[in-house]
XYZ file of C-alpha atoms in Angstrom:
408
model
C 21.124 -30.592 7.930
C 20.957 -30.276 4.085
C 18.750 -27.413 2.917
C 16.135 -30.218 1.471
C 15.493 -30.922 5.151
C 15.021 -27.373 6.231
C 11.928 -25.555 6.785
C 10.846 -22.146 6.060
C 7.700 -20.823 7.420
C 5.910 -17.774 6.137
C 3.060 -16.067 8.032
C 0.934 -14.143 5.487
C -0.016 -15.130 2.247
C -0.573 -11.375 0.494
C 1.891 -9.928 -2.047
C 4.982 -9.992 0.415
C 4.212 -13.574 1.435
C 3.382 -14.987 -1.992
C 6.504 -13.483 -3.494
C 8.203 -15.120 -0.798
C 7.408 -18.391 -1.319
C 8.056 -17.660 -4.950
C 11.460 -16.475 -4.638
C 12.600 -19.592 -2.221
C 11.434 -22.008 -5.035
C 13.266 -19.810 -8.042
C 16.286 -19.403 -5.919
C 16.736 -23.287 -5.858
C 15.291 -23.785 -2.118
C 14.125 -27.553 -1.977
C 13.064 -27.721 1.669
C 9.539 -27.402 2.929
C 7.784 -23.986 2.751
C 4.850 -23.809 5.170
C 2.343 -20.791 3.774
C 0.044 -19.542 6.618
C -2.674 -17.231 5.451
C -5.890 -16.152 7.470
C -7.868 -15.532 4.425
C -9.287 -18.238 2.283
C -7.641 -17.004 -1.132
C -4.197 -17.756 -2.333
C -1.794 -14.977 -2.598
C -3.017 -12.260 -4.583
C -2.414 -8.257 -5.343
C -4.462 -5.712 -3.332
C -4.093 -2.621 -5.667
C -7.268 -3.708 -8.013
C -9.599 -3.764 -5.011
C -10.299 -0.228 -4.932
C -10.408 -0.024 -8.679
C -11.449 -2.467 -11.439
C -12.536 -5.423 -8.834
C -14.460 -3.016 -6.957
C -16.178 -1.413 -10.281
C -16.989 -4.880 -11.058
C -14.745 -4.722 -14.409
C -12.394 -7.622 -13.146
C -13.084 -10.898 -11.542
C -11.418 -11.290 -7.988
C -9.358 -14.250 -9.604
C -7.515 -11.758 -11.778
C -5.817 -10.549 -8.867
C -3.935 -13.863 -7.924
C -0.135 -13.340 -7.937
C 0.222 -16.982 -9.706
C -2.029 -19.098 -12.034
C -3.300 -21.983 -9.969
C -1.050 -24.537 -11.792
C 2.137 -22.189 -11.230
C 1.004 -21.751 -7.369
C 0.775 -25.849 -7.191
C 4.117 -26.053 -9.036
C 5.815 -24.254 -5.809
C 4.867 -27.418 -3.723
C 3.907 -25.439 -0.634
C 2.225 -26.339 2.638
C -0.477 -24.233 2.163
C -2.564 -23.408 5.309
C -5.520 -21.090 4.390
C -7.904 -19.412 6.929
C -5.206 -20.229 9.530
C -3.544 -17.690 11.888
C -0.495 -17.920 13.781
C -1.050 -17.255 17.441
C 2.564 -17.690 19.083
C 6.344 -17.927 18.201
C 8.502 -19.763 20.300
C 11.607 -18.409 19.116
C 14.060 -20.274 21.640
C 12.631 -23.515 20.062
C 11.893 -22.081 16.725
C 8.426 -23.455 16.845
C 5.005 -21.645 15.355
C 1.674 -22.141 17.185
C -1.237 -22.083 14.791
C -5.075 -21.100 15.422
C -5.928 -24.966 14.585
C -3.704 -26.277 17.198
C -0.829 -27.413 14.854
C 2.824 -26.561 15.756
C 5.137 -26.028 12.965
C 8.910 -26.011 13.605
C 11.010 -23.702 11.364
C 14.662 -22.940 10.631
C 13.701 -19.302 9.125
C 10.611 -17.723 9.680
C 9.317 -14.661 7.433
C 6.664 -12.515 8.703
C 4.797 -10.860 6.189
C 1.676 -10.189 8.415
C 0.950 -6.901 6.767
C -2.026 -4.660 8.340
C -5.351 -4.195 8.809
C -7.838 -1.131 8.254
C -7.957 1.305 11.032
C -11.593 1.503 12.569
C -13.627 4.493 13.222
C -13.767 5.467 17.155
C -17.144 6.917 16.882
C -20.654 5.824 17.638
C -22.368 4.143 14.887
C -19.344 2.820 13.335
C -20.492 -0.707 13.199
C -23.758 0.099 11.919
C -24.991 -1.764 8.595
C -23.480 0.154 5.462
C -20.044 1.054 7.232
C -17.140 -0.503 5.452
C -13.310 -0.623 5.318
C -11.619 -1.863 2.504
C -8.556 -4.204 2.581
C -9.086 -7.469 1.197
C -11.260 -9.394 -1.367
C -13.962 -10.123 0.560
C -14.189 -6.318 1.766
C -14.221 -5.455 -1.892
C -16.897 -7.803 -2.715
C -19.240 -6.307 0.335
C -18.500 -2.757 -0.608
C -18.763 -3.320 -4.356
C -22.427 -4.933 -3.894
C -23.304 -1.559 -1.739
C -22.283 0.890 -4.448
C -25.685 1.175 -6.213
C -26.195 3.844 -8.688
C -28.078 6.843 -7.274
C -26.829 6.064 -3.884
C -24.945 8.534 -1.714
C -21.513 7.599 -0.593
C -19.481 9.237 2.276
C -15.895 8.574 2.433
C -14.011 9.569 5.758
C -10.387 10.049 4.923
C -8.949 11.756 1.871
C -5.897 9.553 1.177
C -5.195 7.237 -1.538
C -7.942 4.434 -0.635
C -10.641 6.797 -0.191
C -9.804 8.931 -3.363
C -9.836 5.691 -5.540
C -12.764 4.397 -4.124
C -14.540 7.973 -4.630
C -13.428 7.740 -8.313
C -14.698 4.269 -8.521
C -18.243 5.125 -7.282
C -18.528 8.313 -9.351
C -17.985 6.013 -12.391
C -20.564 3.860 -11.179
C -23.187 6.378 -10.931
C -23.088 7.485 -7.197
C -23.032 10.851 -5.306
C -19.963 11.014 -3.478
C -18.691 13.225 -0.402
C -15.109 13.070 0.979
C -14.539 14.229 4.529
C -10.992 14.731 5.488
C -9.649 15.806 8.917
C -6.236 17.378 7.860
C -6.271 20.642 5.754
C -5.517 19.091 2.433
C -6.086 15.620 0.557
C -2.960 13.165 0.788
C -1.469 15.644 3.199
C 0.814 13.098 4.784
C 2.449 11.915 1.489
C 2.250 14.514 -1.338
C 3.302 18.111 -1.353
C 0.545 20.824 -1.565
C 0.830 20.988 -5.202
C -0.288 17.665 -5.718
C -3.067 18.047 -3.152
C -4.511 21.232 -4.996
C -4.729 18.870 -8.099
C -6.137 16.088 -6.582
C -8.848 18.267 -4.841
C -9.371 19.990 -8.450
C -9.495 16.643 -10.240
C -12.580 15.307 -7.595
C -14.284 18.476 -7.800
C -14.491 18.707 -11.645
C -15.861 15.115 -11.457
C -18.933 16.079 -9.247
C -17.256 15.053 -5.657
C -18.071 17.474 -2.652
C -14.924 17.633 -0.585
C -15.039 18.740 3.031
C -11.385 19.679 4.450
C -10.211 20.073 8.139
C -13.320 18.444 9.238
C -14.428 15.344 11.284
C -17.219 12.955 11.770
C -18.778 12.894 15.250
C -21.352 10.138 15.079
C -22.927 7.926 12.841
C -26.783 7.104 13.143
C -29.504 5.160 11.143
C -32.063 7.600 9.147
C -35.275 8.653 10.839
C -37.158 6.230 8.357
C -34.745 3.200 9.089
C -33.363 3.846 5.684
C -29.586 5.236 5.013
C -27.552 6.758 7.604
C -26.874 10.273 9.069
C -23.616 11.498 9.710
C -22.980 14.257 12.273
C -19.717 16.621 11.620
C -17.986 17.720 14.584
C -19.325 21.424 13.247
C -22.930 20.177 13.799
C -24.097 19.669 10.208
C -25.483 16.521 9.036
C -25.099 14.652 5.899
C -27.305 12.088 4.779
C -25.850 9.022 2.893
C -26.555 5.394 2.238
C -22.912 4.115 2.476
C -19.928 4.945 4.438
C -16.255 3.816 3.688
C -13.664 4.344 6.309
C -10.387 5.021 4.854
C -8.392 6.384 7.742
C -5.173 4.660 7.636
C -3.686 1.149 8.342
C -2.463 -0.537 11.517
C 0.342 -2.733 11.273
C -0.192 -6.407 12.309
C 3.034 -6.528 14.789
C 1.202 -8.068 17.706
C 2.779 -11.674 17.140
C 6.162 -10.293 16.723
C 5.604 -8.183 19.958
C 4.615 -10.960 21.806
C 7.818 -12.994 20.591
C 9.909 -10.003 22.271
C 10.773 -8.992 18.466
C 11.728 -4.946 18.207
C 8.525 -3.370 17.043
C 7.952 0.381 16.579
C 4.716 0.802 14.803
C 5.673 -2.525 12.638
C 8.498 -5.145 12.974
C 11.924 -3.187 12.777
C 14.105 -4.922 10.345
C 17.866 -4.481 8.926
C 18.767 -3.902 5.063
C 18.783 -7.701 5.184
C 15.224 -7.888 6.163
C 16.203 -9.408 9.741
C 14.110 -8.525 12.856
C 16.080 -8.345 15.959
C 16.023 -12.376 15.797
C 18.187 -12.937 12.990
C 16.285 -16.227 12.381
C 13.135 -14.261 11.943
C 12.438 -11.727 8.983
C 9.920 -9.422 7.922
C 8.753 -7.816 4.697
C 5.599 -6.018 3.428
C 3.539 -3.216 4.987
C 4.535 -4.715 8.601
C 8.230 -3.885 8.137
C 9.730 -1.036 9.602
C 13.267 -0.279 7.978
C 15.568 2.609 7.774
C 15.413 4.403 4.361
C 18.500 5.895 3.449
C 16.997 8.310 0.846
C 14.374 9.565 3.353
C 17.155 9.564 6.268
C 14.744 7.982 8.569
C 12.565 4.793 9.586
C 9.840 3.998 7.578
C 6.890 1.738 6.999
C 5.971 1.740 3.215
C 2.483 0.775 2.540
C 2.942 0.084 -1.454
C 2.738 -2.790 -4.009
C 6.443 -2.178 -4.772
C 7.803 -2.856 -1.669
C 5.408 -5.640 -0.827
C 7.044 -7.113 -3.647
C 10.422 -6.463 -3.701
C 10.836 -6.749 -0.002
C 9.183 -10.405 0.076
C 11.965 -11.156 -2.720
C 14.500 -9.679 -0.563
C 13.321 -11.586 2.673
C 13.510 -14.797 1.024
C 16.610 -14.287 -0.496
C 18.242 -13.230 3.043
C 16.612 -16.353 4.583
C 18.706 -18.340 2.021
C 22.007 -16.644 2.864
C 21.964 -14.540 0.073
C 23.465 -10.987 0.451
C 20.886 -8.506 0.006
C 20.425 -4.773 0.741
C 16.891 -3.604 0.865
C 17.067 0.043 -0.270
C 14.750 0.482 -3.128
C 13.788 3.815 -4.497
C 10.278 4.255 -3.238
C 7.760 4.245 -5.900
C 3.721 4.484 -5.409
C 1.019 4.751 -8.081
C -2.550 5.733 -8.136
C -5.396 5.599 -10.982
C -8.168 8.022 -10.332
C -10.795 8.904 -13.488
C -8.548 7.199 -15.837
C -5.862 9.108 -14.564
C -2.525 7.504 -13.678
C -0.533 9.180 -10.802
C 2.871 8.067 -10.031
C 5.424 9.328 -7.417
C 9.067 8.435 -7.134
C 11.210 9.311 -4.046
C 10.043 10.831 -0.873
C 9.343 14.631 -1.155
C 10.187 16.534 2.180
C 9.220 19.871 3.479
C 12.872 21.333 2.875
C 12.948 20.587 -1.048
C 12.440 22.952 -3.646
C 9.424 22.244 -5.917
C 9.874 22.784 -9.699
C 7.126 22.486 -12.039
C 7.491 20.992 -15.666
C 4.377 21.605 -17.713
C 0.945 23.146 -16.882
C -0.683 21.953 -13.522
C -4.090 22.904 -14.594
C -3.756 20.355 -17.164
C -3.922 16.459 -16.646
C -0.317 15.926 -17.526
C 2.711 17.465 -15.725
C 5.530 16.482 -13.387
C 6.647 18.272 -10.226
C 10.416 17.845 -9.346
C 11.709 17.992 -5.689
C 15.326 19.200 -5.474
C 17.756 18.690 -2.603
C 20.385 21.014 -3.582
C 21.210 20.363 -7.226
C 19.776 16.712 -7.080
C 16.460 15.346 -7.772
C 15.067 13.686 -4.633
C 11.555 12.961 -5.802
C 9.417 13.455 -8.633
C 5.597 12.865 -9.392
C 2.738 13.726 -11.502
C -0.311 12.480 -13.712
C -0.359 10.863 -17.060
C 3.468 11.337 -17.383
C 5.061 8.135 -17.163
C 7.682 8.969 -19.771
C 8.955 11.695 -18.142
C 8.989 10.082 -14.680
C 11.044 7.223 -16.119
C 13.882 9.936 -16.675
C 12.906 11.246 -13.519
C 13.609 7.872 -11.638
C 17.005 7.855 -13.426
C 17.843 11.075 -12.273
C 17.028 10.224 -8.642
C 18.953 6.921 -8.714
C 22.100 8.328 -10.216
C 22.043 11.437 -8.186
C 22.258 13.926 -11.342
C 23.287 17.496 -10.966
C 20.622 19.261 -12.471
C 19.048 23.180 -12.644
C 15.427 24.143 -11.858
C 15.573 26.072 -15.237
C 16.588 22.923 -17.026
C 13.735 20.967 -15.577
C 11.179 23.597 -16.119
C 11.700 24.174 -19.702
C 9.928 21.949 -21.877
C 12.253 22.376 -24.551
C 14.903 20.750 -22.448
C 14.575 16.694 -23.230
C 14.918 15.080 -19.900
C 16.486 12.333 -21.809
C 19.512 15.105 -22.422
C 19.916 15.372 -18.861
């Protein structure tokens, strides 16, 4: 069979799926591409949803991966508002929610994840939101009216970015986090402390080590009452649940693919079935730098792994081992993270942590394993090179502002 007669199906039309489709064409694939997305929107980027789109500063269409004419030029069989319901891997056939069946030669699963829901009484009341897609952003944005009171449940990245956006829009904001510090799963204590100071300086009230027991309507029918696990109550008008993501791996599990909190793939993005690949938020892969399997929820990984999966589906040799990179914008401050900080790493601070521009390096022996900090893009570019090259450095060199990182 010639390449022009082959079909590659992509399930999931987010950033990973959109980049996979674009890469297939840019690599010269002339066969049929079927792009299946359960949303009505063409492929788009998610980072602006909690920032400029939520704030009303950017139109939803600005998040699109491609301009309409560029997307049309890809000549894909685009199936919006359709879900994949079953994979028949033996026959290489994909069953869709509308009853159609698509035969495939290669299948790329970019099914992403869904926002974890609150498992408490009152979680389905009007005024309780999650934020995962464009429709969520539109609904939440309409509720963020100046003067209202927002309760953010979860002190992770989504929760903190929404808190920042809401404060800039003139809302009162309280953040309740069950763990002992903000973003505890992803950053070191030094950065958690900085984030706490940053939000407090902008008038956000933060409750750490605290949970919500239930939500109820206010006595007058207006607003909501949140009861904390210690018995205290908080009055609010809007609630955002930002308590994590669940990988959409059910389709893969039912097809018998190996899954461990997501679809397990090798460095070529192949699942346990070599004709089925996976990329983006749903994919679990072994990160050599971290020394463990992980599922990386980031803009960078969705794009790069989508590209890698498409190339792999075409038989091109790939080895998906990116240096993890993540960023967050809050109150006009850009915080970036390169690498994966670990408890055993030695933290070295460059600059003043009481300011809004510094870098924290994490040393594994004499090498930089990770680096992060706010408003430090130039230093972090050099930090990235130190990590990628495995350059030997000393804590004294990194901490000394008189020693240019470019020299190291």
